[in-house]
């Protein structure tokens, strides 16, 4: 299971990296989301994978590590806030610059959605 | 305390002076500075008998002992000697400056800066900890920058100040590196450890680096060739500054440093040759150029350069008695150079110029100053029986004692004599030119006015000191210089044999030759000036400015090359550096599999993970069709949720689920204003490169993850698990960590969330997107904006959803749930109303605007934290109790619940603020109406 999980983390990260390296805003935003999925799963796994052992006292005899969970929980909320912010930033940039490039080229391109 | 006050008093005075004398240009600042000078001098003098007797006073003031950073002060004979010069000279300069500025506006600023400088210099010479010495060292550079640029509106002043800062600041960096090397090797930054006899820095493999770096620091500060450039250019400073910083104190800091570290770094060939070569080069260059300068202060500046070279050379020679000669000359130099600078300032006040081709024959106007200058200049020239003569003769003797480069051992004394010759010549020149040599020629101020008695008093005091030191040379050398030199050398030196100074031998003839030669050179000055003018002009300042411009240009090009505006390049570089840093470790042959047995794969979980990967890969493959990719992205989020749920993280699963819903809605909204497709524009090469980077990155993260998971688990979680119930009063450990153990983190977290929401609000304000939506697209996106079924269903769902949310919130402390999750559920339920109804319809029915909600939530969370302070507990300590209430039955109340309510409120407010403002862009109202 650990091997499969690690592969999933790797695939998510790789997909995220590939997308953040694209030259337009929207793929980059999607890439950031995938990347944060990968990172969250990675952090979460540092508490090891346990089945049916939630960190609630009295629920299981050997509860799993709650600390990474608490970290990841806040990370999820923060990355949501960041996604929202980046999305609006992309919109604002699209209006002000009249294009959605993030690759430094400045084409004379006026898009219509 | 006594040691601390030596440094602290002037620094405190520097702060107070501008406060108490804001509007006055009167005597107050000078009085403060004077009082502090007197206090420091008397404190130093009261310790003098002990310290000169060999005692070393050390005061420790523990601050950060863990990293070796504790202010510690040390007063030994060497420090006392320098401190006395600094404080005593500072006192006289204060007096001089009072008359120099004569109540003008800059006086307050000057006295304040002067005190700051004095404090910093005293800090350098009394620091026991080398790191603190560095701080003071940098402080002198900074304050001298401000003092040289005192007349900020003049271009040469600014340029001179900048040059000084670049050179001495750069030297400071080198010195810092050197000190760090030394501290690293010794294992301590305390001088007591570094100077201890058992320290063997000279055999350290890094010794050449230590010596070189410390030397660069010392040479830049003490204006040694080729770093001497800044000193003549610093003459744009007001004359009191030149007299204090650039003749008596700051330029001696480098020499102090060499003398201080001599026991640890000295007595090697590297020390001998590097320092004495630098000193000799400086001695000759300075003396030669000084002769040809027509500006009094510039002549004095080059002469200072030359004398500093002489002292450095002596420190480098390391013969048995060289340190005595060096320190004695340093004392003499401070005594005769400062009154000459004071003279230059007074003469400038009297005549309006410093050009010696115009100032002549001032003896009629300034008879007292003529006598004072005669004494000082005679000592500088090395006329018999004055201090300068004695120390220069000591120098000649030591230059013959030193066997530098054995077959050429005559070279050092010969060069020393030549330098002595030029030194005598420029001394004759500055005295004879200014006070005699015919009549003044078209002076700006005519007739020359007497600058008053007050401004001449400090110079007179110093001239008197020159005479006294010369008269009592033997007791000065034995009583003061001897112990100081012993402290510098690190071992007791025998008394200096003063009789050899009166002996008529080689050294005597060298002095005589230098004196007569100097006289000859001075007499032949007119043809020599013409010859000098024919030399190719090499203006060092221009070269320096050219270098600075070039450096600036190169830096700019480098920045442009690195920072081309492409986000991709930055990200690629960041990820590549991570790969380069981490890759070798992963490939260094460590065991990837850590040895723990893996859990078996069950088919359902396996399928979930495979689908997760498939969704992610699908997003990448389909990212040109954006809507399609977004749907797959949502599915990836759902599989992440399931993964959390499967591996015993119900809180995470709940959070991820609600976040995923909101995130997809937001991206969907954004997508309606952005192109629907991503053009195929990446080149094949580009794709290959990105694929390579992505694969390496993913491989690395996957491998690290695998390596972590297969290793034994050691965690600090046991504390949380065992303390959750008794300490935090809740059995859901994740929630207790969030609201109690790590409540401070959560407070920061929701603050970030609030800030992001407000930023979204600000960015969507006045965002004109209406013209971005063409008509036909409107059709596609909004043909049936509010479907009937959704509208009908949404309304009854709301109270149910809110109830669920309340339930999740209340049970959060003991069961999966809590403020974050409940807040998100509420937000989802409310945003459903926005989607089902219309924005305006839903917003009219909102009871409260969102931004105050965010503020309220933060206040609630902070207030709960502060509440615990009232009960004498630490910030965010929680309290709980169990109650039996009628109807509700057993109930546990915890202050953590209040905190969680703050979290809940902030999350609801922030999420809805974001969503409503993005949604607003879609409406016909456009950005006209503010929401939130």
PDB file of N, CA and C in Angstrom, chain A residues 1-2 6 10 14-15 18 21-24 33 37 44 48 50-53 55-57 65-67 69 73-74 76-77 81 84-85 87-88 92 95 98 100 102-104 110-113, chain B residues 565-568 598-599 601-602 620 626 647-648 652 656 667 670 673-674 679 681-682 690 694 698 708 711-713 715 717 721 731 733-734 749 753 759 763 765 769 771-772 777 814 820:
ATOM      1  N   UNK A   1       0.818  -1.209   0.000  1.00  0.00           N
ATOM      2  CA  UNK A   1       0.000   0.000   0.000  1.00  0.00           C
ATOM      3  C   UNK A   1       0.857   1.268   0.000  1.00  0.00           C
ATOM      4  N   UNK A   2       1.900   1.228   0.856  1.00  0.00           N
ATOM      5  CA  UNK A   2       2.773   2.407   0.941  1.00  0.00           C
ATOM      6  C   UNK A   2       3.378   2.742  -0.410  1.00  0.00           C
ATOM      7  N   UNK A   6       2.869   6.143  -2.373  1.00  0.00           N
ATOM      8  CA  UNK A   6       4.007   6.995  -2.731  1.00  0.00           C
ATOM      9  C   UNK A   6       3.973   7.309  -4.220  1.00  0.00           C
ATOM     10  N   UNK A  10       3.807  10.927  -5.949  1.00  0.00           N
ATOM     11  CA  UNK A  10       4.742  11.324  -6.999  1.00  0.00           C
ATOM     12  C   UNK A  10       4.016  11.776  -8.250  1.00  0.00           C
ATOM     13  N   UNK A  14       4.210  15.398  -9.899  1.00  0.00           N
ATOM     14  CA  UNK A  14       4.723  15.568 -11.256  1.00  0.00           C
ATOM     15  C   UNK A  14       3.699  16.295 -12.122  1.00  0.00           C
ATOM     16  N   UNK A  15       2.422  15.880 -12.031  1.00  0.00           N
ATOM     17  CA  UNK A  15       1.384  16.542 -12.825  1.00  0.00           C
ATOM     18  C   UNK A  15       1.288  18.010 -12.433  1.00  0.00           C
ATOM     19  N   UNK A  18       4.260  19.909 -13.834  1.00  0.00           N
ATOM     20  CA  UNK A  18       4.156  20.106 -15.279  1.00  0.00           C
ATOM     21  C   UNK A  18       3.193  21.252 -15.587  1.00  0.00           C
ATOM     22  N   UNK A  21       4.306  24.795 -14.925  1.00  0.00           N
ATOM     23  CA  UNK A  21       5.304  25.271 -15.883  1.00  0.00           C
ATOM     24  C   UNK A  21       4.670  25.701 -17.208  1.00  0.00           C
ATOM     25  N   UNK A  22       3.338  25.651 -17.300  1.00  0.00           N
ATOM     26  CA  UNK A  22       2.680  26.126 -18.529  1.00  0.00           C
ATOM     27  C   UNK A  22       2.690  27.650 -18.578  1.00  0.00           C
ATOM     28  N   UNK A  23       2.419  28.175 -19.765  1.00  0.00           N
ATOM     29  CA  UNK A  23       2.584  29.612 -19.947  1.00  0.00           C
ATOM     30  C   UNK A  23       1.335  30.460 -19.756  1.00  0.00           C
ATOM     31  N   UNK A  24       0.218  29.842 -19.340  1.00  0.00           N
ATOM     32  CA  UNK A  24      -1.010  30.614 -19.186  1.00  0.00           C
ATOM     33  C   UNK A  24      -1.519  30.480 -17.756  1.00  0.00           C
ATOM     34  N   UNK A  33      -3.205  23.561  -7.607  1.00  0.00           N
ATOM     35  CA  UNK A  33      -4.138  22.733  -6.840  1.00  0.00           C
ATOM     36  C   UNK A  33      -3.626  21.297  -6.755  1.00  0.00           C
ATOM     37  N   UNK A  37      -2.443  19.160  -3.464  1.00  0.00           N
ATOM     38  CA  UNK A  37      -2.918  17.815  -3.131  1.00  0.00           C
ATOM     39  C   UNK A  37      -1.730  16.904  -2.830  1.00  0.00           C
ATOM     40  N   UNK A  44       0.653  14.278   5.150  1.00  0.00           N
ATOM     41  CA  UNK A  44      -0.241  13.386   5.872  1.00  0.00           C
ATOM     42  C   UNK A  44       0.422  12.030   6.094  1.00  0.00           C
ATOM     43  N   UNK A  48       2.154   8.131   8.889  1.00  0.00           N
ATOM     44  CA  UNK A  48       1.949   6.727   8.488  1.00  0.00           C
ATOM     45  C   UNK A  48       0.491   6.450   8.133  1.00  0.00           C
ATOM     46  N   UNK A  50      -2.755   4.421   8.432  1.00  0.00           N
ATOM     47  CA  UNK A  50      -3.402   3.514   9.374  1.00  0.00           C
ATOM     48  C   UNK A  50      -4.855   3.359   8.972  1.00  0.00           C
ATOM     49  N   UNK A  51      -5.332   2.143   9.034  1.00  0.00           N
ATOM     50  CA  UNK A  51      -6.726   1.911   8.669  1.00  0.00           C
ATOM     51  C   UNK A  51      -7.568   1.867   9.939  1.00  0.00           C
ATOM     52  N   UNK A  52      -8.715   2.540   9.894  1.00  0.00           N
ATOM     53  CA  UNK A  52      -9.676   2.501  10.987  1.00  0.00           C
ATOM     54  C   UNK A  52      -9.052   2.799  12.349  1.00  0.00           C
ATOM     55  N   UNK A  53      -8.252   3.844  12.386  1.00  0.00           N
ATOM     56  CA  UNK A  53      -7.649   4.227  13.666  1.00  0.00           C
ATOM     57  C   UNK A  53      -7.649   5.736  13.799  1.00  0.00           C
ATOM     58  N   UNK A  55      -7.771   9.518  15.152  1.00  0.00           N
ATOM     59  CA  UNK A  55      -7.154  10.058  16.374  1.00  0.00           C
ATOM     60  C   UNK A  55      -8.220  10.632  17.288  1.00  0.00           C
ATOM     61  N   UNK A  56      -9.169   9.820  17.651  1.00  0.00           N
ATOM     62  CA  UNK A  56     -10.206  10.239  18.595  1.00  0.00           C
ATOM     63  C   UNK A  56     -10.112   9.294  19.786  1.00  0.00           C
ATOM     64  N   UNK A  57      -9.953   9.877  20.962  1.00  0.00           N
ATOM     65  CA  UNK A  57      -9.756   9.041  22.142  1.00  0.00           C
ATOM     66  C   UNK A  57     -10.992   8.165  22.352  1.00  0.00           C
ATOM     67  N   UNK A  65      -1.365   9.113  14.216  1.00  0.00           N
ATOM     68  CA  UNK A  65      -0.687  10.359  14.606  1.00  0.00           C
ATOM     69  C   UNK A  65      -1.562  11.571  14.262  1.00  0.00           C
ATOM     70  N   UNK A  66      -2.032  12.321  15.255  1.00  0.00           N
ATOM     71  CA  UNK A  66      -2.924  13.439  14.936  1.00  0.00           C
ATOM     72  C   UNK A  66      -2.185  14.676  14.432  1.00  0.00           C
ATOM     73  N   UNK A  67      -0.893  14.754  14.692  1.00  0.00           N
ATOM     74  CA  UNK A  67      -0.194  16.009  14.421  1.00  0.00           C
ATOM     75  C   UNK A  67      -0.166  16.359  12.931  1.00  0.00           C
ATOM     76  N   UNK A  69      -2.172  15.480  10.760  1.00  0.00           N
ATOM     77  CA  UNK A  69      -3.545  15.777  10.360  1.00  0.00           C
ATOM     78  C   UNK A  69      -3.898  17.221  10.667  1.00  0.00           C
ATOM     79  N   UNK A  73      -4.807  19.894   7.888  1.00  0.00           N
ATOM     80  CA  UNK A  73      -6.121  20.546   7.908  1.00  0.00           C
ATOM     81  C   UNK A  73      -5.980  22.041   7.665  1.00  0.00           C
ATOM     82  N   UNK A  74      -5.071  22.671   8.383  1.00  0.00           N
ATOM     83  CA  UNK A  74      -4.893  24.099   8.160  1.00  0.00           C
ATOM     84  C   UNK A  74      -4.316  24.359   6.773  1.00  0.00           C
ATOM     85  N   UNK A  76      -4.950  22.751   4.084  1.00  0.00           N
ATOM     86  CA  UNK A  76      -6.031  22.683   3.098  1.00  0.00           C
ATOM     87  C   UNK A  76      -6.768  24.024   3.039  1.00  0.00           C
ATOM     88  N   UNK A  77      -7.063  24.555   4.232  1.00  0.00           N
ATOM     89  CA  UNK A  77      -7.818  25.810   4.262  1.00  0.00           C
ATOM     90  C   UNK A  77      -6.992  26.949   3.672  1.00  0.00           C
ATOM     91  N   UNK A  81      -7.618  29.405   0.389  1.00  0.00           N
ATOM     92  CA  UNK A  81      -7.557  30.868   0.377  1.00  0.00           C
ATOM     93  C   UNK A  81      -6.605  31.350  -0.710  1.00  0.00           C
ATOM     94  N   UNK A  84      -8.129  30.929  -4.185  1.00  0.00           N
ATOM     95  CA  UNK A  84      -9.076  32.001  -4.464  1.00  0.00           C
ATOM     96  C   UNK A  84      -8.335  33.276  -4.822  1.00  0.00           C
ATOM     97  N   UNK A  85      -7.291  33.566  -4.081  1.00  0.00           N
ATOM     98  CA  UNK A  85      -6.539  34.793  -4.320  1.00  0.00           C
ATOM     99  C   UNK A  85      -5.879  34.767  -5.700  1.00  0.00           C
ATOM    100  N   UNK A  87      -6.731  33.031  -8.256  1.00  0.00           N
ATOM    101  CA  UNK A  87      -7.755  33.093  -9.300  1.00  0.00           C
ATOM    102  C   UNK A  87      -8.114  34.544  -9.594  1.00  0.00           C
ATOM    103  N   UNK A  88      -8.359  35.305  -8.524  1.00  0.00           N
ATOM    104  CA  UNK A  88      -8.739  36.699  -8.724  1.00  0.00           C
ATOM    105  C   UNK A  88      -7.583  37.494  -9.312  1.00  0.00           C
ATOM    106  N   UNK A  92      -7.717  39.669 -12.653  1.00  0.00           N
ATOM    107  CA  UNK A  92      -7.300  41.065 -12.672  1.00  0.00           C
ATOM    108  C   UNK A  92      -6.207  41.278 -13.729  1.00  0.00           C
ATOM    109  N   UNK A  95      -7.519  41.307 -17.234  1.00  0.00           N
ATOM    110  CA  UNK A  95      -8.165  42.543 -17.634  1.00  0.00           C
ATOM    111  C   UNK A  95      -7.141  43.640 -17.866  1.00  0.00           C
ATOM    112  N   UNK A  98      -4.683  42.464 -20.712  1.00  0.00           N
ATOM    113  CA  UNK A  98      -5.403  42.005 -21.893  1.00  0.00           C
ATOM    114  C   UNK A  98      -4.868  40.700 -22.445  1.00  0.00           C
ATOM    115  N   UNK A 100      -3.551  36.420 -20.936  1.00  0.00           N
ATOM    116  CA  UNK A 100      -3.398  35.588 -19.735  1.00  0.00           C
ATOM    117  C   UNK A 100      -2.037  34.878 -19.700  1.00  0.00           C
ATOM    118  N   UNK A 102       1.740  34.102 -18.476  1.00  0.00           N
ATOM    119  CA  UNK A 102       2.629  34.271 -17.322  1.00  0.00           C
ATOM    120  C   UNK A 102       4.048  33.906 -17.704  1.00  0.00           C
ATOM    121  N   UNK A 103       4.324  33.871 -19.005  1.00  0.00           N
ATOM    122  CA  UNK A 103       5.648  33.414 -19.436  1.00  0.00           C
ATOM    123  C   UNK A 103       6.541  34.567 -19.848  1.00  0.00           C
ATOM    124  N   UNK A 104       6.157  35.795 -19.490  1.00  0.00           N
ATOM    125  CA  UNK A 104       7.060  36.901 -19.749  1.00  0.00           C
ATOM    126  C   UNK A 104       6.939  37.455 -21.153  1.00  0.00           C
ATOM    127  N   UNK A 110      -5.400  40.293 -28.082  1.00  0.00           N
ATOM    128  CA  UNK A 110      -6.582  40.647 -27.316  1.00  0.00           C
ATOM    129  C   UNK A 110      -7.565  39.488 -27.440  1.00  0.00           C
ATOM    130  N   UNK A 111      -7.753  38.784 -26.349  1.00  0.00           N
ATOM    131  CA  UNK A 111      -8.545  37.556 -26.454  1.00  0.00           C
ATOM    132  C   UNK A 111     -10.001  37.826 -26.186  1.00  0.00           C
ATOM    133  N   UNK A 112     -10.796  36.935 -26.712  1.00  0.00           N
ATOM    134  CA  UNK A 112     -12.206  36.885 -26.358  1.00  0.00           C
ATOM    135  C   UNK A 112     -12.440  35.533 -25.744  1.00  0.00           C
ATOM    136  N   UNK A 113     -13.119  35.462 -24.647  1.00  0.00           N
ATOM    137  CA  UNK A 113     -13.286  34.149 -24.031  1.00  0.00           C
ATOM    138  C   UNK A 113     -14.184  33.241 -24.874  1.00  0.00           C
TER     139      UNK A 113
ATOM    140  N   UNK B 565      10.565  38.106 -16.176  1.00  0.00           N
ATOM    141  CA  UNK B 565       9.118  38.217 -16.138  1.00  0.00           C
ATOM    142  C   UNK B 565       8.396  36.912 -16.381  1.00  0.00           C
ATOM    143  N   UNK B 566       9.131  35.849 -16.627  1.00  0.00           N
ATOM    144  CA  UNK B 566       8.481  34.575 -16.886  1.00  0.00           C
ATOM    145  C   UNK B 566       8.365  33.769 -15.599  1.00  0.00           C
ATOM    146  N   UNK B 567       7.128  33.599 -15.157  1.00  0.00           N
ATOM    147  CA  UNK B 567       6.903  32.842 -13.922  1.00  0.00           C
ATOM    148  C   UNK B 567       7.449  31.426 -14.076  1.00  0.00           C
ATOM    149  N   UNK B 568       7.278  30.891 -15.293  1.00  0.00           N
ATOM    150  CA  UNK B 568       7.729  29.512 -15.514  1.00  0.00           C
ATOM    151  C   UNK B 568       9.207  29.354 -15.214  1.00  0.00           C
ATOM    152  N   UNK B 598       5.224  -3.379   4.776  1.00  0.00           N
ATOM    153  CA  UNK B 598       4.173  -2.556   4.204  1.00  0.00           C
ATOM    154  C   UNK B 598       2.820  -3.199   4.441  1.00  0.00           C
ATOM    155  N   UNK B 599       1.790  -2.337   4.554  1.00  0.00           N
ATOM    156  CA  UNK B 599       0.439  -2.881   4.674  1.00  0.00           C
ATOM    157  C   UNK B 599       0.007  -3.411   3.309  1.00  0.00           C
ATOM    158  N   UNK B 601      -2.200  -4.215   0.006  1.00  0.00           N
ATOM    159  CA  UNK B 601      -3.109  -3.380  -0.775  1.00  0.00           C
ATOM    160  C   UNK B 601      -4.480  -4.031  -0.796  1.00  0.00           C
ATOM    161  N   UNK B 602      -5.524  -3.288  -0.359  1.00  0.00           N
ATOM    162  CA  UNK B 602      -6.852  -3.857  -0.566  1.00  0.00           C
ATOM    163  C   UNK B 602      -7.416  -3.272  -1.858  1.00  0.00           C
ATOM    164  N   UNK B 620      -3.701  16.867 -16.800  1.00  0.00           N
ATOM    165  CA  UNK B 620      -2.557  17.303 -17.603  1.00  0.00           C
ATOM    166  C   UNK B 620      -2.838  17.098 -19.085  1.00  0.00           C
ATOM    167  N   UNK B 626     -10.264  23.503 -21.039  1.00  0.00           N
ATOM    168  CA  UNK B 626     -10.168  23.883 -19.637  1.00  0.00           C
ATOM    169  C   UNK B 626     -11.319  23.360 -18.773  1.00  0.00           C
ATOM    170  N   UNK B 647      -7.730   6.498   5.285  1.00  0.00           N
ATOM    171  CA  UNK B 647      -6.591   6.344   6.204  1.00  0.00           C
ATOM    172  C   UNK B 647      -6.804   7.114   7.504  1.00  0.00           C
ATOM    173  N   UNK B 648      -7.964   6.950   8.084  1.00  0.00           N
ATOM    174  CA  UNK B 648      -8.236   7.388   9.451  1.00  0.00           C
ATOM    175  C   UNK B 648      -8.075   8.876   9.676  1.00  0.00           C
ATOM    176  N   UNK B 652      -9.928  15.555   8.118  1.00  0.00           N
ATOM    177  CA  UNK B 652      -9.349  15.999   6.856  1.00  0.00           C
ATOM    178  C   UNK B 652     -10.309  15.748   5.709  1.00  0.00           C
ATOM    179  N   UNK B 656     -11.560  18.622   3.305  1.00  0.00           N
ATOM    180  CA  UNK B 656     -11.195  18.559   1.896  1.00  0.00           C
ATOM    181  C   UNK B 656     -12.439  18.576   1.021  1.00  0.00           C
ATOM    182  N   UNK B 667     -13.196  28.376  -9.375  1.00  0.00           N
ATOM    183  CA  UNK B 667     -12.463  28.266 -10.631  1.00  0.00           C
ATOM    184  C   UNK B 667     -13.426  28.285 -11.812  1.00  0.00           C
ATOM    185  N   UNK B 670     -14.266  31.804 -12.477  1.00  0.00           N
ATOM    186  CA  UNK B 670     -13.164  32.495 -13.139  1.00  0.00           C
ATOM    187  C   UNK B 670     -13.085  32.085 -14.596  1.00  0.00           C
ATOM    188  N   UNK B 673     -14.634  33.961 -17.486  1.00  0.00           N
ATOM    189  CA  UNK B 673     -14.036  35.198 -18.003  1.00  0.00           C
ATOM    190  C   UNK B 673     -12.728  34.951 -18.719  1.00  0.00           C
ATOM    191  N   UNK B 674     -12.272  33.731 -18.711  1.00  0.00           N
ATOM    192  CA  UNK B 674     -10.965  33.435 -19.308  1.00  0.00           C
ATOM    193  C   UNK B 674     -11.195  32.620 -20.568  1.00  0.00           C
ATOM    194  N   UNK B 679      -4.173  27.590 -25.841  1.00  0.00           N
ATOM    195  CA  UNK B 679      -3.610  27.330 -27.168  1.00  0.00           C
ATOM    196  C   UNK B 679      -2.420  26.364 -27.089  1.00  0.00           C
ATOM    197  N   UNK B 681       0.842  25.979 -27.715  1.00  0.00           N
ATOM    198  CA  UNK B 681       1.934  26.855 -28.131  1.00  0.00           C
ATOM    199  C   UNK B 681       3.291  26.403 -27.614  1.00  0.00           C
ATOM    200  N   UNK B 682       3.304  25.460 -26.665  1.00  0.00           N
ATOM    201  CA  UNK B 682       4.603  25.006 -26.183  1.00  0.00           C
ATOM    202  C   UNK B 682       5.309  24.215 -27.280  1.00  0.00           C
ATOM    203  N   UNK B 690       9.920  20.438 -19.664  1.00  0.00           N
ATOM    204  CA  UNK B 690       9.000  20.488 -18.532  1.00  0.00           C
ATOM    205  C   UNK B 690       8.663  19.086 -18.027  1.00  0.00           C
ATOM    206  N   UNK B 694       9.294  17.802 -14.354  1.00  0.00           N
ATOM    207  CA  UNK B 694       8.165  17.290 -13.586  1.00  0.00           C
ATOM    208  C   UNK B 694       8.428  15.857 -13.144  1.00  0.00           C
ATOM    209  N   UNK B 698       8.556  14.732  -9.341  1.00  0.00           N
ATOM    210  CA  UNK B 698       7.615  13.751  -8.830  1.00  0.00           C
ATOM    211  C   UNK B 698       8.325  12.523  -8.292  1.00  0.00           C
ATOM    212  N   UNK B 708      10.060   7.688   3.857  1.00  0.00           N
ATOM    213  CA  UNK B 708       9.551   8.065   5.186  1.00  0.00           C
ATOM    214  C   UNK B 708       8.594   6.996   5.707  1.00  0.00           C
ATOM    215  N   UNK B 711       9.912   3.749   7.153  1.00  0.00           N
ATOM    216  CA  UNK B 711      10.852   3.826   8.271  1.00  0.00           C
ATOM    217  C   UNK B 711      10.099   3.804   9.588  1.00  0.00           C
ATOM    218  N   UNK B 712      10.769   3.409  10.666  1.00  0.00           N
ATOM    219  CA  UNK B 712      10.098   3.364  11.961  1.00  0.00           C
ATOM    220  C   UNK B 712       9.536   4.730  12.320  1.00  0.00           C
ATOM    221  N   UNK B 713       8.404   4.730  12.956  1.00  0.00           N
ATOM    222  CA  UNK B 713       7.677   5.952  13.233  1.00  0.00           C
ATOM    223  C   UNK B 713       8.041   6.464  14.616  1.00  0.00           C
ATOM    224  N   UNK B 715       7.412   9.819  16.958  1.00  0.00           N
ATOM    225  CA  UNK B 715       6.559  11.009  16.898  1.00  0.00           C
ATOM    226  C   UNK B 715       6.418  11.639  18.276  1.00  0.00           C
ATOM    227  N   UNK B 717       3.564  12.693  19.009  1.00  0.00           N
ATOM    228  CA  UNK B 717       2.110  12.672  19.123  1.00  0.00           C
ATOM    229  C   UNK B 717       1.645  12.091  20.456  1.00  0.00           C
ATOM    230  N   UNK B 721      -1.786  12.830  22.414  1.00  0.00           N
ATOM    231  CA  UNK B 721      -2.786  11.791  22.635  1.00  0.00           C
ATOM    232  C   UNK B 721      -3.085  11.640  24.124  1.00  0.00           C
ATOM    233  N   UNK B 731     -11.881  14.794  23.141  1.00  0.00           N
ATOM    234  CA  UNK B 731     -11.302  13.521  22.734  1.00  0.00           C
ATOM    235  C   UNK B 731     -10.937  13.495  21.259  1.00  0.00           C
ATOM    236  N   UNK B 733      -8.494  14.507  19.040  1.00  0.00           N
ATOM    237  CA  UNK B 733      -7.157  15.083  19.269  1.00  0.00           C
ATOM    238  C   UNK B 733      -6.808  16.126  18.211  1.00  0.00           C
ATOM    239  N   UNK B 734      -7.222  15.859  16.948  1.00  0.00           N
ATOM    240  CA  UNK B 734      -6.897  16.812  15.878  1.00  0.00           C
ATOM    241  C   UNK B 734      -7.500  18.178  16.207  1.00  0.00           C
ATOM    242  N   UNK B 749      -3.490  31.178  11.062  1.00  0.00           N
ATOM    243  CA  UNK B 749      -4.109  30.590   9.877  1.00  0.00           C
ATOM    244  C   UNK B 749      -5.367  31.344   9.461  1.00  0.00           C
ATOM    245  N   UNK B 753      -6.401  33.625   6.158  1.00  0.00           N
ATOM    246  CA  UNK B 753      -7.636  33.410   5.396  1.00  0.00           C
ATOM    247  C   UNK B 753      -8.395  34.721   5.260  1.00  0.00           C
ATOM    248  N   UNK B 759      -8.289  40.686   0.351  1.00  0.00           N
ATOM    249  CA  UNK B 759      -7.522  40.985  -0.865  1.00  0.00           C
ATOM    250  C   UNK B 759      -8.364  40.689  -2.098  1.00  0.00           C
ATOM    251  N   UNK B 763      -9.376  43.284  -4.973  1.00  0.00           N
ATOM    252  CA  UNK B 763      -8.990  43.092  -6.374  1.00  0.00           C
ATOM    253  C   UNK B 763     -10.196  43.073  -7.303  1.00  0.00           C
ATOM    254  N   UNK B 765     -12.883  44.749  -6.859  1.00  0.00           N
ATOM    255  CA  UNK B 765     -13.472  46.074  -6.877  1.00  0.00           C
ATOM    256  C   UNK B 765     -13.062  46.756  -8.183  1.00  0.00           C
ATOM    257  N   UNK B 769     -15.305  43.553 -16.104  1.00  0.00           N
ATOM    258  CA  UNK B 769     -15.257  42.347 -16.918  1.00  0.00           C
ATOM    259  C   UNK B 769     -16.422  42.278 -17.902  1.00  0.00           C
ATOM    260  N   UNK B 771     -17.368  43.811 -20.557  1.00  0.00           N
ATOM    261  CA  UNK B 771     -17.093  43.787 -21.990  1.00  0.00           C
ATOM    262  C   UNK B 771     -16.299  42.557 -22.403  1.00  0.00           C
ATOM    263  N   UNK B 772     -15.893  41.777 -21.411  1.00  0.00           N
ATOM    264  CA  UNK B 772     -15.164  40.551 -21.724  1.00  0.00           C
ATOM    265  C   UNK B 772     -16.108  39.394 -22.077  1.00  0.00           C
ATOM    266  N   UNK B 777     -21.648  33.929 -25.710  1.00  0.00           N
ATOM    267  CA  UNK B 777     -21.165  33.159 -24.583  1.00  0.00           C
ATOM    268  C   UNK B 777     -22.166  33.233 -23.426  1.00  0.00           C
ATOM    269  N   UNK B 814     -14.992  16.630  20.468  1.00  0.00           N
ATOM    270  CA  UNK B 814     -14.886  15.219  20.841  1.00  0.00           C
ATOM    271  C   UNK B 814     -14.963  14.261  19.667  1.00  0.00           C
ATOM    272  N   UNK B 820     -13.544  24.844  11.590  1.00  0.00           N
ATOM    273  CA  UNK B 820     -13.168  24.903  10.179  1.00  0.00           C
ATOM    274  C   UNK B 820     -14.235  24.233   9.318  1.00  0.00           C
TER     275      UNK B 820
END
